[in-house]
Amino acid sequence: MASTDQRLALIGAEGECTRPGCAAPASMCAVHHVLEWRNGGYTDIDSLTLACDACHAQVHDGPTGWATTRAPAGDTYAGRTEWIPPPHIDPDRNPRINHRHHAGELIARARRKARDRARAEDGVP
């Protein structure tokens, strides 16, 4: 079980459920072991994340469940929780990250889109 300090650290770092598309606030989330505790996951801050009850119920072994992992070192989002969809949602099982409570990431994405749109209008590749 996660300690109070671990939960507070997760709330400060993540702010909400980490499953992409979910906006449940941290106050409605449980602490989830990125590597399932029963499969050898540790109750260390680097192995924990937030997931609301509805999203937490979707993480399970087997082909219909979502999986969680950490973005590797060197990745743009290193250390963030990645949610890997089941094959019926994404046959390639590409990891996804929730960006909702990371305003800097949302602003950077909006700026890139605006820049790309302006370049396209100007005929710049």
GROMACS .gro file of N, CA and C in nm:
model
  375
    1MET      N    1   0.084  -0.117   0.000
    1MET     CA    2   0.000   0.000   0.000
    1MET      C    3   0.090   0.125   0.000
    2ALA      N    4   0.051   0.222  -0.079
    2ALA     CA    5   0.127   0.347  -0.088
    2ALA      C    6   0.111   0.428   0.040
    3SER      N    7   0.216   0.496   0.078
    3SER     CA    8   0.211   0.582   0.197
    3SER      C    9   0.144   0.714   0.161
    4THR      N   10   0.110   0.791   0.262
    4THR     CA   11   0.051   0.923   0.241
    4THR      C   12   0.146   1.012   0.163
    5ASP      N   13   0.274   1.007   0.197
    5ASP     CA   14   0.373   1.089   0.126
    5ASP      C   15   0.383   1.050  -0.021
    6GLN      N   16   0.378   0.921  -0.051
    6GLN     CA   17   0.382   0.876  -0.190
    6GLN      C   18   0.260   0.926  -0.265
    7ARG      N   19   0.144   0.916  -0.204
    7ARG     CA   20   0.021   0.963  -0.268
    7ARG      C   21   0.028   1.114  -0.295
    8LEU      N   22   0.076   1.189  -0.198
    8LEU     CA   23   0.088   1.334  -0.217
    8LEU      C   24   0.187   1.367  -0.329
    9ALA      N   25   0.296   1.292  -0.338
    9ALA     CA   26   0.393   1.314  -0.446
    9ALA      C   27   0.329   1.285  -0.581
   10LEU      N   28   0.249   1.180  -0.590
   10LEU     CA   29   0.180   1.147  -0.715
   10LEU      C   30   0.079   1.255  -0.752
   11ILE      N   31   0.007   1.304  -0.653
   11ILE     CA   32  -0.090   1.410  -0.679
   11ILE      C   33  -0.019   1.533  -0.734
   12GLY      N   34   0.095   1.568  -0.675
   12GLY     CA   35   0.170   1.684  -0.722
   12GLY      C   36   0.227   1.664  -0.862
   13ALA      N   37   0.273   1.545  -0.892
   13ALA     CA   38   0.336   1.517  -1.021
   13ALA      C   39   0.236   1.492  -1.133
   14GLU      N   40   0.128   1.423  -1.100
   14GLU     CA   41   0.036   1.379  -1.206
   14GLU      C   42  -0.095   1.455  -1.209
   15GLY      N   43  -0.149   1.489  -1.095
   15GLY     CA   44  -0.267   1.572  -1.087
   15GLY      C   45  -0.400   1.508  -1.119
   16GLU      N   46  -0.398   1.392  -1.181
   16GLU     CA   47  -0.522   1.327  -1.222
   16GLU      C   48  -0.494   1.183  -1.261
   17CYS      N   49  -0.599   1.115  -1.303
   17CYS     CA   50  -0.585   0.980  -1.359
   17CYS      C   51  -0.490   0.990  -1.479
   18THR      N   52  -0.398   0.898  -1.489
   18THR     CA   53  -0.296   0.904  -1.595
   18THR      C   54  -0.340   0.837  -1.725
   19ARG      N   55  -0.458   0.774  -1.727
   19ARG     CA   56  -0.502   0.710  -1.852
   19ARG      C   57  -0.542   0.816  -1.952
   20PRO      N   58  -0.488   0.809  -2.074
   20PRO     CA   59  -0.521   0.907  -2.177
   20PRO      C   60  -0.672   0.919  -2.199
   21GLY      N   61  -0.717   1.042  -2.206
   21GLY     CA   62  -0.859   1.068  -2.228
   21GLY      C   63  -0.939   1.081  -2.101
   22CYS      N   64  -0.882   1.045  -1.988
   22CYS     CA   65  -0.954   1.054  -1.861
   22CYS      C   66  -0.918   1.184  -1.791
   23ALA      N   67  -1.019   1.248  -1.735
   23ALA     CA   68  -0.998   1.375  -1.665
   23ALA      C   69  -1.034   1.365  -1.517
   24ALA      N   70  -1.044   1.243  -1.465
   24ALA     CA   71  -1.077   1.227  -1.323
   24ALA      C   72  -0.967   1.290  -1.237
   25PRO      N   73  -1.005   1.375  -1.143
   25PRO     CA   74  -0.904   1.441  -1.058
   25PRO      C   75  -0.838   1.342  -0.963
   26ALA      N   76  -0.722   1.379  -0.914
   26ALA     CA   77  -0.646   1.293  -0.823
   26ALA      C   78  -0.728   1.252  -0.702
   27SER      N   79  -0.819   1.340  -0.658
   27SER     CA   80  -0.901   1.308  -0.541
   27SER      C   81  -0.993   1.189  -0.564
   28MET      N   82  -1.013   1.151  -0.689
   28MET     CA   83  -1.098   1.037  -0.721
   28MET      C   84  -1.017   0.917  -0.772
   29CYS      N   85  -0.886   0.920  -0.748
   29CYS     CA   86  -0.797   0.816  -0.800
   29CYS      C   87  -0.741   0.728  -0.690
   30ALA      N   88  -0.712   0.606  -0.729
   30ALA     CA   89  -0.639   0.511  -0.645
   30ALA      C   90  -0.494   0.511  -0.691
   31VAL      N   91  -0.407   0.461  -0.606
   31VAL     CA   92  -0.268   0.443  -0.645
   31VAL      C   93  -0.257   0.307  -0.712
   32HIS      N   94  -0.199   0.308  -0.831
   32HIS     CA   95  -0.184   0.186  -0.912
   32HIS      C   96  -0.037   0.152  -0.924
   33HIS      N   97  -0.003   0.025  -0.911
   33HIS     CA   98   0.133  -0.022  -0.935
   33HIS      C   99   0.151  -0.036  -1.086
   34VAL      N  100   0.247   0.035  -1.144
   34VAL     CA  101   0.271   0.030  -1.288
   34VAL      C  102   0.300  -0.115  -1.329
   35LEU      N  103   0.387  -0.182  -1.257
   35LEU     CA  104   0.405  -0.327  -1.271
   35LEU      C  105   0.325  -0.387  -1.157
   36GLU      N  106   0.224  -0.464  -1.191
   36GLU     CA  107   0.132  -0.517  -1.090
   36GLU      C  108   0.207  -0.573  -0.969
   37TRP      N  109   0.160  -0.539  -0.851
   37TRP     CA  110   0.221  -0.582  -0.727
   37TRP      C  111   0.230  -0.734  -0.721
   38ARG      N  112   0.126  -0.802  -0.764
   38ARG     CA  113   0.125  -0.948  -0.759
   38ARG      C  114   0.225  -1.011  -0.857
   39ASN      N  115   0.272  -0.930  -0.952
   39ASN     CA  116   0.372  -0.978  -1.049
   39ASN      C  117   0.512  -0.927  -1.015
   40GLY      N  118   0.531  -0.882  -0.894
   40GLY     CA  119   0.664  -0.838  -0.851
   40GLY      C  120   0.684  -0.688  -0.850
   41GLY      N  121   0.577  -0.611  -0.871
   41GLY     CA  122   0.589  -0.466  -0.868
   41GLY      C  123   0.617  -0.417  -0.727
   42TYR      N  124   0.696  -0.312  -0.717
   42TYR     CA  125   0.733  -0.256  -0.587
   42TYR      C  126   0.644  -0.136  -0.553
   43THR      N  127   0.630  -0.110  -0.424
   43THR     CA  128   0.556   0.006  -0.379
   43THR      C  129   0.657   0.119  -0.357
   44ASP      N  130   0.727   0.154  -0.464
   44ASP     CA  131   0.822   0.265  -0.466
   44ASP      C  132   0.760   0.374  -0.552
   45ILE      N  133   0.793   0.499  -0.526
   45ILE     CA  134   0.732   0.611  -0.597
   45ILE      C  135   0.749   0.597  -0.749
   46ASP      N  136   0.863   0.544  -0.793
   46ASP     CA  137   0.887   0.528  -0.937
   46ASP      C  138   0.804   0.416  -1.000
   47SER      N  139   0.739   0.337  -0.916
   47SER     CA  140   0.659   0.225  -0.965
   47SER      C  141   0.509   0.247  -0.945
   48LEU      N  142   0.471   0.369  -0.907
   48LEU     CA  143   0.331   0.398  -0.877
   48LEU      C  144   0.278   0.506  -0.969
   49THR      N  145   0.146   0.506  -0.988
   49THR     CA  146   0.080   0.609  -1.067
   49THR      C  147  -0.063   0.623  -1.016
   50LEU      N  148  -0.136   0.721  -1.068
   50LEU     CA  149  -0.275   0.740  -1.030
   50LEU      C  150  -0.368   0.686  -1.138
   51ALA      N  151  -0.474   0.620  -1.094
   51ALA     CA  152  -0.578   0.571  -1.186
   51ALA      C  153  -0.712   0.576  -1.114
   52CYS      N  154  -0.812   0.634  -1.180
   52CYS     CA  155  -0.946   0.636  -1.119
   52CYS      C  156  -1.000   0.493  -1.120
   53ASP      N  157  -1.106   0.470  -1.045
   53ASP     CA  158  -1.160   0.334  -1.034
   53ASP      C  159  -1.199   0.275  -1.170
   54ALA      N  160  -1.264   0.356  -1.256
   54ALA     CA  161  -1.307   0.305  -1.386
   54ALA      C  162  -1.188   0.265  -1.473
   55CYS      N  163  -1.083   0.346  -1.473
   55CYS     CA  164  -0.964   0.315  -1.555
   55CYS      C  165  -0.883   0.203  -1.491
   56HIS      N  166  -0.874   0.204  -1.358
   56HIS     CA  167  -0.800   0.100  -1.288
   56HIS      C  168  -0.859  -0.037  -1.318
   57ALA      N  169  -0.990  -0.043  -1.332
   57ALA     CA  170  -1.057  -0.170  -1.362
   57ALA      C  171  -1.024  -0.221  -1.502
   58GLN      N  172  -0.974  -0.134  -1.590
   58GLN     CA  173  -0.940  -0.175  -1.726
   58GLN      C  174  -0.799  -0.232  -1.739
   59VAL      N  175  -0.719  -0.218  -1.632
   59VAL     CA  176  -0.583  -0.270  -1.636
   59VAL      C  177  -0.586  -0.413  -1.583
   60HIS      N  178  -0.553  -0.508  -1.670
   60HIS     CA  179  -0.547  -0.647  -1.626
   60HIS      C  180  -0.474  -0.732  -1.728
   61ASP      N  181  -0.431  -0.847  -1.683
   61ASP     CA  182  -0.363  -0.941  -1.772
   61ASP      C  183  -0.459  -0.992  -1.878
   62GLY      N  184  -0.405  -1.028  -1.991
   62GLY     CA  185  -0.488  -1.085  -2.096
   62GLY      C  186  -0.503  -0.991  -2.214
   63PRO      N  187  -0.553  -1.041  -2.323
   63PRO     CA  188  -0.559  -0.965  -2.448
   63PRO      C  189  -0.659  -0.851  -2.450
   64THR      N  190  -0.755  -0.847  -2.359
   64THR     CA  191  -0.854  -0.740  -2.361
   64THR      C  192  -0.823  -0.629  -2.263
   65GLY      N  193  -0.715  -0.641  -2.187
   65GLY     CA  194  -0.683  -0.541  -2.087
   65GLY      C  195  -0.577  -0.442  -2.130
   66TRP      N  196  -0.582  -0.326  -2.069
   66TRP     CA  197  -0.479  -0.225  -2.086
   66TRP      C  198  -0.360  -0.265  -1.999
   67ALA      N  199  -0.241  -0.222  -2.037
   67ALA     CA  200  -0.121  -0.243  -1.958
   67ALA      C  201  -0.060  -0.106  -1.929
   68THR      N  202   0.019  -0.098  -1.824
   68THR     CA  203   0.089   0.026  -1.793
   68THR      C  204   0.238  -0.001  -1.785
   69THR      N  205   0.314   0.101  -1.820
   69THR     CA  206   0.460   0.096  -1.813
   69THR      C  207   0.511   0.238  -1.795
   70ARG      N  208   0.639   0.254  -1.783
   70ARG     CA  209   0.701   0.386  -1.773
   70ARG      C  210   0.769   0.420  -1.905
   71ALA      N  211   0.758   0.545  -1.947
   71ALA     CA  212   0.830   0.590  -2.066
   71ALA      C  213   0.979   0.580  -2.034
   72PRO      N  214   1.058   0.522  -2.124
   72PRO     CA  215   1.199   0.498  -2.095
   72PRO      C  216   1.283   0.625  -2.094
   73ALA      N  217   1.400   0.615  -2.032
   73ALA     CA  218   1.496   0.726  -2.031
   73ALA      C  219   1.528   0.763  -2.175
   74GLY      N  220   1.542   0.891  -2.199
   74GLY     CA  221   1.571   0.939  -2.334
   74GLY      C  222   1.446   0.971  -2.414
   75ASP      N  223   1.331   0.923  -2.370
   75ASP     CA  224   1.203   0.952  -2.435
   75ASP      C  225   1.162   1.095  -2.399
   76THR      N  226   1.085   1.158  -2.486
   76THR     CA  227   1.035   1.294  -2.458
   76THR      C  228   0.964   1.301  -2.323
   77TYR      N  229   0.893   1.195  -2.288
   77TYR     CA  230   0.816   1.194  -2.164
   77TYR      C  231   0.873   1.092  -2.065
   78ALA      N  232   1.004   1.082  -2.057
   78ALA     CA  233   1.071   0.984  -1.971
   78ALA      C  234   1.015   0.986  -1.829
   79GLY      N  235   0.984   0.867  -1.780
   79GLY     CA  236   0.933   0.852  -1.644
   79GLY      C  237   0.784   0.864  -1.630
   80ARG      N  238   0.716   0.915  -1.731
   80ARG     CA  239   0.570   0.929  -1.725
   80ARG      C  240   0.504   0.793  -1.749
   81THR      N  241   0.383   0.778  -1.698
   81THR     CA  242   0.309   0.653  -1.715
   81THR      C  243   0.255   0.642  -1.857
   82GLU      N  244   0.286   0.531  -1.921
   82GLU     CA  245   0.232   0.500  -2.053
   82GLU      C  246   0.125   0.394  -2.037
   83TRP      N  247   0.014   0.414  -2.105
   83TRP     CA  248  -0.094   0.317  -2.107
   83TRP      C  249  -0.091   0.249  -2.244
   84ILE      N  250  -0.085   0.118  -2.244
   84ILE     CA  251  -0.078   0.041  -2.367
   84ILE      C  252  -0.215  -0.022  -2.391
   85PRO      N  253  -0.281   0.020  -2.500
   85PRO     CA  254  -0.416  -0.031  -2.525
   85PRO      C  255  -0.415  -0.176  -2.569
   86PRO      N  256  -0.526  -0.244  -2.548
   86PRO     CA  257  -0.538  -0.382  -2.595
   86PRO      C  258  -0.545  -0.385  -2.749
   87PRO      N  259  -0.516  -0.500  -2.809
   87PRO     CA  260  -0.510  -0.510  -2.955
   87PRO      C  261  -0.639  -0.471  -3.027
   88HIS      N  262  -0.754  -0.489  -2.965
   88HIS     CA  263  -0.879  -0.454  -3.035
   88HIS      C  264  -0.896  -0.302  -3.045
   89ILE      N  265  -0.822  -0.225  -2.966
   89ILE     CA  266  -0.825  -0.079  -2.975
   89ILE      C  267  -0.712  -0.030  -3.064
   90ASP      N  268  -0.595  -0.086  -3.047
   90ASP     CA  269  -0.477  -0.051  -3.127
   90ASP      C  270  -0.396  -0.178  -3.151
   91PRO      N  271  -0.407  -0.236  -3.273
   91PRO     CA  272  -0.336  -0.361  -3.302
   91PRO      C  273  -0.185  -0.351  -3.280
   92ASP      N  274  -0.128  -0.230  -3.295
   92ASP     CA  275   0.016  -0.213  -3.274
   92ASP      C  276   0.052  -0.190  -3.128
   93ARG      N  277  -0.050  -0.166  -3.046
   93ARG     CA  278  -0.035  -0.144  -2.901
   93ARG      C  279   0.066  -0.033  -2.870
   94ASN      N  280   0.049   0.080  -2.939
   94ASN     CA  281   0.135   0.196  -2.916
   94ASN      C  282   0.103   0.259  -2.782
   95PRO      N  283   0.204   0.285  -2.699
   95PRO     CA  284   0.181   0.347  -2.568
   95PRO      C  285   0.124   0.488  -2.582
   96ARG      N  286   0.037   0.524  -2.487
   96ARG     CA  287  -0.027   0.656  -2.487
   96ARG      C  288  -0.007   0.722  -2.351
   97ILE      N  289   0.001   0.854  -2.352
   97ILE     CA  290   0.023   0.931  -2.229
   97ILE      C  291  -0.086   1.037  -2.217
   98ASN      N  292  -0.134   1.059  -2.095
   98ASN     CA  293  -0.233   1.163  -2.068
   98ASN      C  294  -0.160   1.295  -2.045
   99HIS      N  295  -0.192   1.396  -2.124
   99HIS     CA  296  -0.125   1.526  -2.115
   99HIS      C  297  -0.212   1.633  -2.049
  100ARG      N  298  -0.334   1.600  -2.007
  100ARG     CA  299  -0.430   1.700  -1.960
  100ARG      C  300  -0.378   1.793  -1.850
  101HIS      N  301  -0.310   1.741  -1.751
  101HIS     CA  302  -0.263   1.825  -1.640
  101HIS      C  303  -0.117   1.865  -1.654
  102HIS      N  304  -0.070   1.868  -1.776
  102HIS     CA  305   0.067   1.911  -1.804
  102HIS      C  306   0.058   2.024  -1.906
  103ALA      N  307   0.024   2.142  -1.855
  103ALA     CA  308  -0.006   2.256  -1.942
  103ALA      C  309   0.106   2.288  -2.040
  104GLY      N  310   0.230   2.275  -1.999
  104GLY     CA  311   0.342   2.304  -2.087
  104GLY      C  312   0.340   2.217  -2.211
  105GLU      N  313   0.303   2.091  -2.195
  105GLU     CA  314   0.295   1.999  -2.309
  105GLU      C  315   0.181   2.038  -2.402
  106LEU      N  316   0.069   2.078  -2.346
  106LEU     CA  317  -0.045   2.119  -2.428
  106LEU      C  318  -0.013   2.246  -2.506
  107ILE      N  319   0.054   2.340  -2.440
  107ILE     CA  320   0.092   2.465  -2.506
  107ILE      C  321   0.192   2.437  -2.618
  108ALA      N  322   0.291   2.352  -2.590
  108ALA     CA  323   0.391   2.319  -2.693
  108ALA      C  324   0.325   2.252  -2.813
  109ARG      N  325   0.230   2.163  -2.789
  109ARG     CA  326   0.161   2.097  -2.900
  109ARG      C  327   0.080   2.197  -2.981
  110ALA      N  328   0.011   2.290  -2.914
  110ALA     CA  329  -0.068   2.391  -2.984
  110ALA      C  330   0.023   2.481  -3.068
  111ARG      N  331   0.140   2.517  -3.014
  111ARG     CA  332   0.234   2.600  -3.089
  111ARG      C  333   0.286   2.527  -3.212
  112ARG      N  334   0.317   2.398  -3.198
  112ARG     CA  335   0.363   2.319  -3.314
  112ARG      C  336   0.257   2.312  -3.422
  113LYS      N  337   0.132   2.289  -3.382
  113LYS     CA  338   0.023   2.284  -3.479
  113LYS      C  339   0.006   2.417  -3.551
  114ALA      N  340   0.011   2.527  -3.475
  114ALA     CA  341  -0.003   2.660  -3.535
  114ALA      C  342   0.113   2.688  -3.631
  115ARG      N  343   0.234   2.652  -3.590
  115ARG     CA  344   0.351   2.673  -3.675
  115ARG      C  345   0.340   2.590  -3.803
  116ASP      N  346   0.301   2.462  -3.789
  116ASP     CA  347   0.287   2.375  -3.906
  116ASP      C  348   0.178   2.425  -4.001
  117ARG      N  349   0.067   2.475  -3.942
  117ARG     CA  350  -0.041   2.529  -4.023
  117ARG      C  351   0.005   2.652  -4.100
  118ALA      N  352   0.079   2.741  -4.033
  118ALA     CA  353   0.131   2.863  -4.098
  118ALA      C  354   0.229   2.828  -4.209
  119ARG      N  355   0.314   2.730  -4.185
  119ARG     CA  356   0.409   2.687  -4.288
  119ARG      C  357   0.335   2.630  -4.410
  120ALA      N  358   0.233   2.550  -4.383
  120ALA     CA  359   0.157   2.490  -4.492
  120ALA      C  360   0.089   2.599  -4.575
  121GLU      N  361   0.034   2.701  -4.509
  121GLU     CA  362  -0.031   2.811  -4.580
  121GLU      C  363   0.069   2.891  -4.663
  122ASP      N  364   0.194   2.899  -4.616
  122ASP     CA  365   0.299   2.973  -4.687
  122ASP      C  366   0.370   2.885  -4.790
  123GLY      N  367   0.333   2.758  -4.796
  123GLY     CA  368   0.397   2.666  -4.890
  123GLY      C  369   0.535   2.621  -4.847
  124VAL      N  370   0.567   2.634  -4.718
  124VAL     CA  371   0.696   2.593  -4.666
  124VAL      C  372   0.683   2.448  -4.616
  125PRO      N  373   0.773   2.360  -4.658
  125PRO     CA  374   0.763   2.219  -4.612
  125PRO      C  375   0.795   2.201  -4.466
   0.00000   0.00000   0.00000
